[in-house]
Amino acid sequence: MTYIPITDLLTGKRAGEAIHLRGWVARKRSSKKIAFLTIRDSTGRIQVSVNKENNPEAYAIADSIGYESALYITGLLAEDSRAPGGFEIKASEIKIVGKAEKFPISKDQSQELLLDIRHLALRSQRLTSMLKIRSSVFEAIHNYFRKNDYTEVQPPIFTTAGSEGGSTLFEVEYFDKTVFLSQSWQLYAENFIYSVEKAYTIAPSFRAEKSKSARHVTEFWHAEVEATWMNFEELLQLMENLISAICKNVAKKNKADLKALGKNPKDLLKIKAPFPRISYNKALELLKEHGMDVPYGKDLGATEERAIGKYFDKPVLITHYPREIMAFYKRVDPTNPKVCLNANLIAPEIGEIIDGSERESDMDKILESLKLEGLDPEEYDFYLDTRRYGSVPHSGFGMGIARVVMWICGFDTIKDAIAFPRTMTRVKP
Ligand code: 4AD
Ligand code: MG
């Protein structure tokens, strides 16, 4: 038996044919004469009608079956302008594959309750579309780096030193030691490149974030890249080109998913390199003009970043942040030692989605910065070997994939961009 995906049925090419369909009951209603089911599969939704007089057995099933029951359906595909999608199946036979108990999701449930039953909420159209878009984002990242001769490498997850500050390190008992879950591949990336030169990874990163912000989770998939000889300008272009490639791929592969989320695929195609660029200083000026007084030396938070994002119709690069708020590995600008050669890519309505920099290749400057951050150089000994043995200029960045998905989908919380989000208060299911 050949079962036809719903998306193919909705093209209408098989109108007038008898077809077989399988899927789950997403909606239902019935009158005394006719029952309507909306059946969903991974590709879409279609209306099924069952006439009681002609098909009493099928009607009895349709009339009594619960939401999310799995069915095989045989019927005639007919054009019908009243049906959502323009087609319906006039069912002649319905077989129950898996009967559902009373499904615990109904309309108007709170976000928290839906997160408690996230494993079931994943069946919603919204989250199914998100998962498909997310898959295309991963695909685009792999394709982009592989096409440009990057080697995919795998950093460890158990680590002995942090690269992004001690306050968000997760401690793990590791036999008789305490180690940390990786915050970023950073310390390993800068070693990998002395072997493969152009390296990238997509790996989980962990942050003990206590913040309840809409864009922080404790576990996220991190796309990170590092390359020898790459200068700051080339780094900025890499950020722009990767984001453009991701948007293009999603616009091409996920038209129906974007539409289901109220997004226009054409808008994504407009996200093309180059992006506007402003310095941290300029960002402070812009903020001040609009009544937000941020003192020099304070990092920009979500509110400030979103305010900046509003001035532009594309993502914007903010560059040259004050050295004192930058991690030790970022290169100090040789023309202005107060700032670093770093950039954050800010997506409209979300804020930072990428963080990167040229790296400091001078051992003494790194030692100085480690001390400024109050870190023990001995803990970073294996990392410092990158500067001891043939140090070269290099650059890299990290991109939070869930933030990119959140932005593309137009979600107001990062949790919706992750199948099973982890936060300070949630690790189940
Ligand atoms: O800005 P971050 O902390 O930078 C780094 O980890 C660098 N070592 C990256 C590099 O240069 N290889 O994190 C990078 C990105 C952020 O821009 C953000 O998109 C995402 O990771 N991110 C988070 N996403 C979700 N939840 C969190 N708690 C996140 N923390 C960072
Ligand atoms: Mg950052």
GROMACS .gro file of C-alpha atoms and ligand atoms in nm:
model
  461
    1MET     CA    1   0.000   0.000   0.000
    2THR     CA    2   0.135   0.343  -0.090
    3TYR     CA    3   0.060   0.619   0.155
    4ILE     CA    4   0.078   0.969   0.014
    5PRO     CA    5   0.228   1.253   0.223
    6ILE     CA    6  -0.027   1.527   0.291
    7THR     CA    7   0.182   1.796   0.124
    8ASP     CA    8   0.158   1.599  -0.203
    9LEU     CA    9  -0.218   1.560  -0.167
   10LEU     CA   10  -0.253   1.936  -0.126
   11THR     CA   11  -0.091   2.000  -0.465
   12GLY     CA   12  -0.412   1.865  -0.618
   13LYS     CA   13  -0.230   1.651  -0.877
   14ARG     CA   14  -0.416   1.346  -0.752
   15ALA     CA   15  -0.758   1.510  -0.730
   16GLY     CA   16  -1.026   1.259  -0.829
   17GLU     CA   17  -0.811   0.959  -0.734
   18ALA     CA   18  -0.864   0.707  -0.456
   19ILE     CA   19  -0.574   0.747  -0.214
   20HIS     CA   20  -0.436   0.604   0.110
   21LEU     CA   21  -0.332   0.831   0.391
   22ARG     CA   22  -0.188   0.776   0.737
   23GLY     CA   23  -0.151   1.020   1.022
   24TRP     CA   24  -0.287   1.156   1.350
   25VAL     CA   25  -0.613   1.327   1.440
   26ALA     CA   26  -0.538   1.696   1.493
   27ARG     CA   27  -0.898   1.824   1.502
   28LYS     CA   28  -1.249   1.686   1.473
   29ARG     CA   29  -1.611   1.786   1.466
   30SER     CA   30  -1.921   1.603   1.359
   31SER     CA   31  -2.285   1.653   1.289
   32LYS     CA   32  -2.553   1.384   1.269
   33LYS     CA   33  -2.480   1.321   0.904
   34ILE     CA   34  -2.114   1.390   0.856
   35ALA     CA   35  -1.791   1.381   1.057
   36PHE     CA   36  -1.485   1.595   0.981
   37LEU     CA   37  -1.133   1.507   1.089
   38THR     CA   38  -0.820   1.711   1.032
   39ILE     CA   39  -0.539   1.464   0.983
   40ARG     CA   40  -0.177   1.568   1.026
   41ASP     CA   41   0.147   1.406   0.924
   42SER     CA   42   0.494   1.557   0.932
   43THR     CA   43   0.428   1.739   0.605
   44GLY     CA   44   0.094   1.911   0.663
   45ARG     CA   45  -0.274   1.889   0.748
   46ILE     CA   46  -0.577   1.786   0.543
   47GLN     CA   47  -0.950   1.765   0.606
   48VAL     CA   48  -1.121   1.426   0.591
   49SER     CA   49  -1.498   1.398   0.573
   50VAL     CA   50  -1.704   1.085   0.642
   51ASN     CA   51  -2.065   1.052   0.538
   52LYS     CA   52  -2.267   0.849   0.788
   53GLU     CA   53  -2.520   0.712   0.545
   54ASN     CA   54  -2.265   0.588   0.290
   55ASN     CA   55  -1.997   0.474   0.535
   56PRO     CA   56  -2.149   0.401   0.875
   57GLU     CA   57  -1.846   0.210   1.009
   58ALA     CA   58  -1.596   0.480   0.916
   59TYR     CA   59  -1.834   0.744   1.054
   60ALA     CA   60  -1.859   0.563   1.388
   61ILE     CA   61  -1.480   0.567   1.421
   62ALA     CA   62  -1.443   0.932   1.316
   63ASP     CA   63  -1.723   1.038   1.548
   64SER     CA   64  -1.577   0.866   1.855
   65ILE     CA   65  -1.201   0.875   1.805
   66GLY     CA   66  -0.983   1.099   2.030
   67TYR     CA   67  -0.726   1.360   1.937
   68GLU     CA   68  -0.383   1.226   1.838
   69SER     CA   69  -0.513   0.878   1.758
   70ALA     CA   70  -0.323   0.731   1.464
   71LEU     CA   71  -0.528   0.622   1.162
   72TYR     CA   72  -0.509   0.467   0.817
   73ILE     CA   73  -0.760   0.629   0.585
   74THR     CA   74  -0.874   0.535   0.235
   75GLY     CA   75  -1.082   0.775   0.030
   76LEU     CA   76  -1.132   0.999  -0.268
   77LEU     CA   77  -0.928   1.317  -0.295
   78ALA     CA   78  -1.161   1.599  -0.400
   79GLU     CA   79  -1.123   1.968  -0.459
   80ASP     CA   80  -1.329   2.165  -0.208
   81SER     CA   81  -1.288   2.537  -0.165
   82ARG     CA   82  -1.444   2.521   0.184
   83ALA     CA   83  -1.168   2.293   0.316
   84PRO     CA   84  -0.851   2.454   0.454
   85GLY     CA   85  -0.588   2.397   0.182
   86GLY     CA   86  -0.859   2.362  -0.085
   87PHE     CA   87  -0.884   1.980  -0.084
   88GLU     CA   88  -1.048   1.715   0.126
   89ILE     CA   89  -1.060   1.338   0.138
   90LYS     CA   90  -1.398   1.176   0.126
   91ALA     CA   91  -1.322   0.874   0.338
   92SER     CA   92  -1.464   0.532   0.262
   93GLU     CA   93  -1.258   0.338   0.514
   94ILE     CA   94  -1.083   0.424   0.840
   95LYS     CA   95  -0.865   0.186   1.040
   96ILE     CA   96  -0.737   0.263   1.386
   97VAL     CA   97  -0.360   0.209   1.418
   98GLY     CA   98  -0.309   0.349   1.767
   99LYS     CA   99  -0.595   0.478   1.977
  100ALA     CA  100  -0.507   0.781   2.192
  101GLU     CA  101  -0.607   0.827   2.553
  102LYS     CA  102  -0.756   1.169   2.630
  103PHE     CA  103  -0.489   1.402   2.495
  104PRO     CA  104  -0.372   1.644   2.766
  105ILE     CA  105  -0.325   1.941   2.532
  106SER     CA  106  -0.617   2.164   2.451
  107LYS     CA  107  -0.654   2.531   2.360
  108ASP     CA  108  -0.532   2.817   2.580
  109GLN     CA  109  -0.295   2.625   2.802
  110SER     CA  110  -0.017   2.808   2.982
  111GLN     CA  111   0.340   2.805   2.848
  112GLU     CA  112   0.457   2.634   3.166
  113LEU     CA  113   0.207   2.351   3.137
  114LEU     CA  114   0.301   2.304   2.773
  115LEU     CA  115   0.666   2.282   2.879
  116ASP     CA  116   0.575   2.015   3.137
  117ILE     CA  117   0.440   1.804   2.850
  118ARG     CA  118   0.689   1.924   2.592
  119HIS     CA  119   0.723   1.572   2.450
  120LEU     CA  120   0.357   1.597   2.342
  121ALA     CA  121   0.362   1.968   2.257
  122LEU     CA  122   0.633   1.889   1.999
  123ARG     CA  123   0.353   1.753   1.779
  124SER     CA  124   0.212   2.104   1.730
  125GLN     CA  125   0.237   2.270   1.392
  126ARG     CA  126   0.445   2.551   1.542
  127LEU     CA  127   0.710   2.323   1.691
  128THR     CA  128   0.710   2.086   1.395
  129SER     CA  129   0.785   2.383   1.168
  130MET     CA  130   1.055   2.499   1.408
  131LEU     CA  131   1.221   2.155   1.406
  132LYS     CA  132   1.227   2.154   1.026
  133ILE     CA  133   1.365   2.506   1.004
  134ARG     CA  134   1.625   2.419   1.266
  135SER     CA  135   1.732   2.119   1.061
  136SER     CA  136   1.783   2.345   0.757
  137VAL     CA  137   1.992   2.581   0.970
  138PHE     CA  138   2.222   2.293   1.070
  139GLU     CA  139   2.236   2.178   0.708
  140ALA     CA  140   2.333   2.526   0.587
  141ILE     CA  141   2.611   2.557   0.846
  142HIS     CA  142   2.763   2.223   0.751
  143ASN     CA  143   2.730   2.294   0.379
  144TYR     CA  144   2.879   2.641   0.408
  145PHE     CA  145   3.188   2.534   0.600
  146ARG     CA  146   3.249   2.219   0.400
  147LYS     CA  147   3.216   2.407   0.071
  148ASN     CA  148   3.477   2.651   0.200
  149ASP     CA  149   3.727   2.379   0.299
  150TYR     CA  150   3.681   2.384   0.675
  151THR     CA  151   3.746   2.061   0.864
  152GLU     CA  152   3.476   1.956   1.110
  153VAL     CA  153   3.634   1.866   1.444
  154GLN     CA  154   3.495   1.753   1.780
  155PRO     CA  155   3.609   1.924   2.100
  156PRO     CA  156   3.572   1.754   2.441
  157ILE     CA  157   3.276   1.836   2.666
  158PHE     CA  158   3.446   1.763   3.001
  159THR     CA  159   3.696   2.045   3.048
  160THR     CA  160   3.928   2.175   3.318
  161ALA     CA  161   3.916   2.552   3.252
  162GLY     CA  162   3.655   2.797   3.131
  163SER     CA  163   3.696   3.045   2.852
  164GLU     CA  164   3.385   3.258   2.911
  165GLY     CA  165   3.408   3.349   3.279
  166GLY     CA  166   3.379   3.144   3.596
  167SER     CA  167   3.026   3.245   3.693
  168THR     CA  168   2.856   3.030   3.431
  169LEU     CA  169   3.066   2.715   3.466
  170PHE     CA  170   2.881   2.393   3.545
  171GLU     CA  171   3.082   2.175   3.781
  172VAL     CA  172   3.074   1.800   3.735
  173GLU     CA  173   3.210   1.536   3.971
  174TYR     CA  174   3.469   1.350   3.771
  175PHE     CA  175   3.593   1.063   3.989
  176ASP     CA  176   3.812   1.237   4.248
  177LYS     CA  177   3.822   1.572   4.064
  178THR     CA  178   3.583   1.851   3.979
  179VAL     CA  179   3.569   1.939   3.611
  180PHE     CA  180   3.345   2.166   3.403
  181LEU     CA  181   3.103   2.118   3.116
  182SER     CA  182   3.230   2.302   2.808
  183GLN     CA  183   3.113   2.663   2.773
  184SER     CA  184   3.271   2.690   2.428
  185TRP     CA  185   3.529   2.499   2.230
  186GLN     CA  186   3.752   2.807   2.248
  187LEU     CA  187   4.063   2.666   2.421
  188TYR     CA  188   4.057   2.361   2.194
  189ALA     CA  189   3.973   2.552   1.875
  190GLU     CA  190   4.291   2.752   1.899
  191ASN     CA  191   4.484   2.423   1.921
  192PHE     CA  192   4.295   2.245   1.640
  193ILE     CA  193   4.392   2.513   1.388
  194TYR     CA  194   4.764   2.445   1.422
  195SER     CA  195   4.675   2.111   1.269
  196VAL     CA  196   4.389   2.164   1.023
  197GLU     CA  197   4.408   2.547   0.988
  198LYS     CA  198   4.037   2.599   0.915
  199ALA     CA  199   3.819   2.426   1.174
  200TYR     CA  200   3.453   2.428   1.269
  201THR     CA  201   3.224   2.238   1.500
  202ILE     CA  202   2.859   2.215   1.596
  203ALA     CA  203   2.851   2.100   1.956
  204PRO     CA  204   2.656   2.153   2.276
  205SER     CA  205   2.775   2.428   2.512
  206PHE     CA  206   2.667   2.465   2.873
  207ARG     CA  207   2.622   2.775   3.086
  208ALA     CA  208   2.504   2.786   3.445
  209GLU     CA  209   2.286   3.085   3.359
  210LYS     CA  210   2.074   3.200   3.647
  211SER     CA  211   1.906   3.464   3.434
  212LYS     CA  212   1.545   3.409   3.335
  213SER     CA  213   1.595   3.605   3.013
  214ALA     CA  214   1.409   3.511   2.697
  215ARG     CA  215   1.738   3.430   2.519
  216HIS     CA  216   1.939   3.230   2.771
  217VAL     CA  217   1.928   2.858   2.829
  218THR     CA  218   2.173   2.637   3.016
  219GLU     CA  219   2.240   2.402   2.724
  220PHE     CA  220   2.262   2.514   2.362
  221TRP     CA  221   2.404   2.397   2.031
  222HIS     CA  222   2.694   2.613   1.936
  223ALA     CA  223   2.837   2.653   1.585
  224GLU     CA  224   3.196   2.766   1.623
  225VAL     CA  225   3.469   2.839   1.372
  226GLU     CA  226   3.837   2.923   1.400
  227ALA     CA  227   4.095   2.977   1.125
  228THR     CA  228   4.464   3.059   1.099
  229TRP     CA  229   4.572   3.369   0.906
  230MET     CA  230   4.220   3.507   0.906
  231ASN     CA  231   4.216   3.880   0.981
  232PHE     CA  232   3.940   4.088   1.137
  233GLU     CA  233   3.787   4.203   0.807
  234GLU     CA  234   3.777   3.845   0.678
  235LEU     CA  235   3.614   3.737   1.003
  236LEU     CA  236   3.335   3.994   0.967
  237GLN     CA  237   3.274   3.877   0.611
  238LEU     CA  238   3.259   3.517   0.727
  239MET     CA  239   2.986   3.609   0.979
  240GLU     CA  240   2.788   3.791   0.709
  241ASN     CA  241   2.826   3.514   0.454
  242LEU     CA  242   2.731   3.235   0.692
  243ILE     CA  243   2.414   3.416   0.803
  244SER     CA  244   2.323   3.491   0.441
  245ALA     CA  245   2.375   3.124   0.349
  246ILE     CA  246   2.155   3.009   0.639
  247CYS     CA  247   1.873   3.249   0.546
  248LYS     CA  248   1.891   3.145   0.182
  249ASN     CA  249   1.872   2.777   0.266
  250VAL     CA  250   1.575   2.817   0.500
  251ALA     CA  251   1.393   3.038   0.247
  252LYS     CA  252   1.443   2.765  -0.014
  253LYS     CA  253   1.369   2.456   0.196
  254ASN     CA  254   1.106   2.574   0.444
  255LYS     CA  255   0.850   2.783   0.257
  256ALA     CA  256   0.550   2.607   0.412
  257ASP     CA  257   0.704   2.605   0.761
  258LEU     CA  258   0.779   2.978   0.742
  259LYS     CA  259   0.426   3.048   0.625
  260ALA     CA  260   0.284   2.838   0.908
  261LEU     CA  261   0.475   3.067   1.146
  262GLY     CA  262   0.347   3.381   0.974
  263LYS     CA  263   0.681   3.453   0.806
  264ASN     CA  264   0.743   3.544   0.444
  265PRO     CA  265   1.026   3.343   0.285
  266LYS     CA  266   1.104   3.643   0.061
  267ASP     CA  267   1.197   3.852   0.365
  268LEU     CA  268   1.469   3.600   0.449
  269LEU     CA  269   1.618   3.635   0.102
  270LYS     CA  270   1.674   4.004   0.175
  271ILE     CA  271   1.918   3.912   0.454
  272LYS     CA  272   2.222   3.927   0.230
  273ALA     CA  273   2.581   4.039   0.296
  274PRO     CA  274   2.711   4.303   0.357
  275PHE     CA  275   2.552   4.406   0.689
  276PRO     CA  276   2.575   4.749   0.849
  277ARG     CA  277   2.866   4.791   1.092
  278ILE     CA  278   2.901   5.029   1.384
  279SER     CA  279   3.158   5.057   1.662
  280TYR     CA  280   3.071   5.011   2.030
  281ASN     CA  281   3.129   5.389   2.071
  282LYS     CA  282   2.886   5.467   1.791
  283ALA     CA  283   2.635   5.228   1.949
  284LEU     CA  284   2.655   5.425   2.275
  285GLU     CA  285   2.595   5.747   2.080
  286LEU     CA  286   2.290   5.602   1.904
  287LEU     CA  287   2.152   5.481   2.234
  288LYS     CA  288   2.207   5.819   2.395
  289GLU     CA  289   2.021   5.995   2.112
  290HIS     CA  290   1.727   5.777   2.205
  291GLY     CA  291   1.738   5.838   2.574
  292MET     CA  292   1.940   5.535   2.686
  293ASP     CA  293   2.246   5.639   2.877
  294VAL     CA  294   2.496   5.352   2.884
  295PRO     CA  295   2.827   5.432   3.056
  296TYR     CA  296   3.142   5.352   2.859
  297GLY     CA  297   3.276   5.014   2.965
  298LYS     CA  298   2.940   4.851   3.033
  299ASP     CA  299   2.853   4.551   2.818
  300LEU     CA  300   2.544   4.585   2.603
  301GLY     CA  301   2.250   4.378   2.722
  302ALA     CA  302   1.940   4.255   2.543
  303THR     CA  303   1.754   4.585   2.585
  304GLU     CA  304   2.037   4.791   2.437
  305GLU     CA  305   2.101   4.545   2.155
  306ARG     CA  306   1.737   4.534   2.057
  307ALA     CA  307   1.721   4.912   2.059
  308ILE     CA  308   2.020   4.921   1.819
  309GLY     CA  309   1.865   4.648   1.605
  310LYS     CA  310   1.564   4.873   1.543
  311TYR     CA  311   1.771   5.122   1.341
  312PHE     CA  312   1.852   4.864   1.073
  313ASP     CA  313   1.655   4.633   0.849
  314LYS     CA  314   1.928   4.369   0.854
  315PRO     CA  315   2.144   4.221   1.128
  316VAL     CA  316   2.407   4.473   1.240
  317LEU     CA  317   2.769   4.421   1.347
  318ILE     CA  318   2.883   4.606   1.659
  319THR     CA  319   3.263   4.613   1.674
  320HIS     CA  320   3.555   4.730   1.892
  321TYR     CA  321   3.429   4.677   2.249
  322PRO     CA  322   3.630   4.803   2.548
  323ARG     CA  323   3.915   4.568   2.632
  324GLU     CA  324   3.817   4.541   2.999
  325ILE     CA  325   3.492   4.358   2.920
  326MET     CA  326   3.647   4.123   2.661
  327ALA     CA  327   3.773   3.767   2.724
  328PHE     CA  328   4.153   3.723   2.746
  329TYR     CA  329   4.191   3.562   2.404
  330LYS     CA  330   4.054   3.856   2.204
  331ARG     CA  331   4.309   4.069   2.022
  332VAL     CA  332   4.366   4.422   2.139
  333ASP     CA  333   4.337   4.669   1.850
  334PRO     CA  334   4.696   4.764   1.759
  335THR     CA  335   4.576   5.113   1.660
  336ASN     CA  336   4.379   5.169   1.983
  337PRO     CA  337   4.476   4.962   2.289
  338LYS     CA  338   4.154   5.057   2.471
  339VAL     CA  339   3.944   4.829   2.247
  340CYS     CA  340   3.954   4.480   2.096
  341LEU     CA  341   3.919   4.360   1.739
  342ASN     CA  342   3.590   4.190   1.817
  343ALA     CA  343   3.236   4.194   1.688
  344ASN     CA  344   2.891   4.088   1.797
  345LEU     CA  345   2.630   4.026   1.531
  346ILE     CA  346   2.296   4.165   1.646
  347ALA     CA  347   1.975   4.027   1.498
  348PRO     CA  348   1.671   4.255   1.501
  349GLU     CA  349   1.442   4.184   1.797
  350ILE     CA  350   1.680   3.923   1.945
  351GLY     CA  351   2.018   4.087   2.003
  352GLU     CA  352   2.350   3.901   1.997
  353ILE     CA  353   2.352   3.587   1.787
  354ILE     CA  354   2.725   3.573   1.704
  355ASP     CA  355   3.029   3.666   1.911
  356GLY     CA  356   3.377   3.664   1.759
  357SER     CA  357   3.714   3.828   1.733
  358GLU     CA  358   4.059   3.825   1.594
  359ARG     CA  359   4.267   3.644   1.859
  360GLU     CA  360   4.563   3.778   2.048
  361SER     CA  361   4.870   3.600   1.917
  362ASP     CA  362   5.119   3.763   2.156
  363MET     CA  363   5.182   3.544   2.462
  364ASP     CA  364   5.270   3.835   2.694
  365LYS     CA  365   4.950   4.021   2.618
  366ILE     CA  366   4.745   3.706   2.686
  367LEU     CA  367   4.921   3.657   3.021
  368GLU     CA  368   4.843   4.019   3.107
  369SER     CA  369   4.476   3.974   3.015
  370LEU     CA  370   4.447   3.647   3.209
  371LYS     CA  371   4.575   3.829   3.517
  372LEU     CA  372   4.331   4.117   3.457
  373GLU     CA  373   4.049   3.861   3.455
  374GLY     CA  374   4.186   3.706   3.775
  375LEU     CA  375   4.258   3.372   3.606
  376ASP     CA  376   4.547   3.140   3.690
  377PRO     CA  377   4.781   3.104   3.387
  378GLU     CA  378   4.875   2.753   3.502
  379GLU     CA  379   4.521   2.635   3.436
  380TYR     CA  380   4.565   2.755   3.077
  381ASP     CA  381   4.903   2.596   3.018
  382PHE     CA  382   4.797   2.370   2.731
  383TYR     CA  383   4.618   2.666   2.572
  384LEU     CA  384   4.923   2.890   2.602
  385ASP     CA  385   5.126   2.634   2.404
  386THR     CA  386   4.942   2.768   2.099
  387ARG     CA  387   5.142   3.089   2.152
  388ARG     CA  388   5.466   2.910   2.250
  389TYR     CA  389   5.503   2.705   1.935
  390GLY     CA  390   5.469   2.897   1.611
  391SER     CA  391   5.194   3.143   1.705
  392VAL     CA  392   5.014   3.292   1.403
  393PRO     CA  393   4.737   3.549   1.353
  394HIS     CA  394   4.394   3.385   1.369
  395SER     CA  395   4.027   3.461   1.422
  396GLY     CA  396   3.702   3.286   1.503
  397PHE     CA  397   3.349   3.313   1.632
  398GLY     CA  398   3.065   3.131   1.802
  399MET     CA  399   2.702   3.137   1.696
  400GLY     CA  400   2.415   3.028   1.921
  401ILE     CA  401   2.202   2.819   1.688
  402ALA     CA  402   1.885   2.845   1.899
  403ARG     CA  403   1.910   3.223   1.885
  404VAL     CA  404   1.934   3.209   1.506
  405VAL     CA  405   1.629   2.980   1.491
  406MET     CA  406   1.442   3.205   1.735
  407TRP     CA  407   1.512   3.501   1.511
  408ILE     CA  408   1.417   3.329   1.183
  409CYS     CA  409   1.096   3.188   1.333
  410GLY     CA  410   1.005   3.521   1.495
  411PHE     CA  411   0.967   3.362   1.842
  412ASP     CA  412   0.974   3.571   2.156
  413THR     CA  413   1.148   3.305   2.364
  414ILE     CA  414   1.451   3.089   2.290
  415LYS     CA  415   1.272   2.796   2.454
  416ASP     CA  416   1.048   2.765   2.149
  417ALA     CA  417   1.357   2.724   1.930
  418ILE     CA  418   1.472   2.412   2.118
  419ALA     CA  419   1.296   2.075   2.136
  420PHE     CA  420   1.364   2.015   2.506
  421PRO     CA  421   1.489   2.344   2.653
  422ARG     CA  422   1.698   2.345   2.971
  423THR     CA  423   1.689   2.639   3.211
  424MET     CA  424   1.769   2.688   3.576
  425THR     CA  425   1.424   2.563   3.669
  426ARG     CA  426   1.366   2.302   3.400
  427VAL     CA  427   1.550   1.983   3.302
  428LYS     CA  428   1.251   1.755   3.243
  429PRO     CA  429   1.123   1.620   3.009
  4304AD     O1  430   2.927   3.516   2.339
  4304AD     P1  431   2.974   3.380   2.377
  4304AD     O2  432   2.982   3.349   2.522
  4304AD     O3  433   3.115   3.360   2.307
  4304AD     C1  434   3.190   3.246   2.314
  4304AD     O4  435   3.160   3.145   2.375
  4304AD     C2  436   3.310   3.247   2.225
  4304AD     N1  437   3.412   3.156   2.281
  4304AD     C3  438   3.271   3.204   2.086
  4304AD     C4  439   3.387   3.193   1.992
  4304AD     O5  440   3.448   3.293   1.962
  4304AD     N2  441   3.416   3.072   1.944
  4304AD     O6  442   2.879   3.273   2.308
  4304AD     C5  443   2.868   3.272   2.168
  4304AD     C6  444   2.722   3.272   2.123
  4304AD     C7  445   2.646   3.397   2.165
  4304AD     O7  446   2.662   3.498   2.069
  4304AD     C8  447   2.503   3.345   2.169
  4304AD     O8  448   2.447   3.341   2.039
  4304AD     C9  449   2.521   3.205   2.217
  4304AD     O9  450   2.653   3.165   2.190
  4304AD     N3  451   2.497   3.191   2.361
  4304AD    C10  452   2.384   3.141   2.415
  4304AD     N4  453   2.272   3.093   2.359
  4304AD    C11  454   2.176   3.049   2.441
  4304AD     N5  455   2.185   3.048   2.576
  4304AD    C12  456   2.296   3.095   2.637
  4304AD     N6  457   2.304   3.091   2.769
  4304AD    C13  458   2.401   3.144   2.556
  4304AD     N7  459   2.523   3.196   2.580
  4304AD    C14  460   2.579   3.223   2.462
  431MG      MG  461   2.901   3.715   2.384
   0.00000   0.00000   0.00000
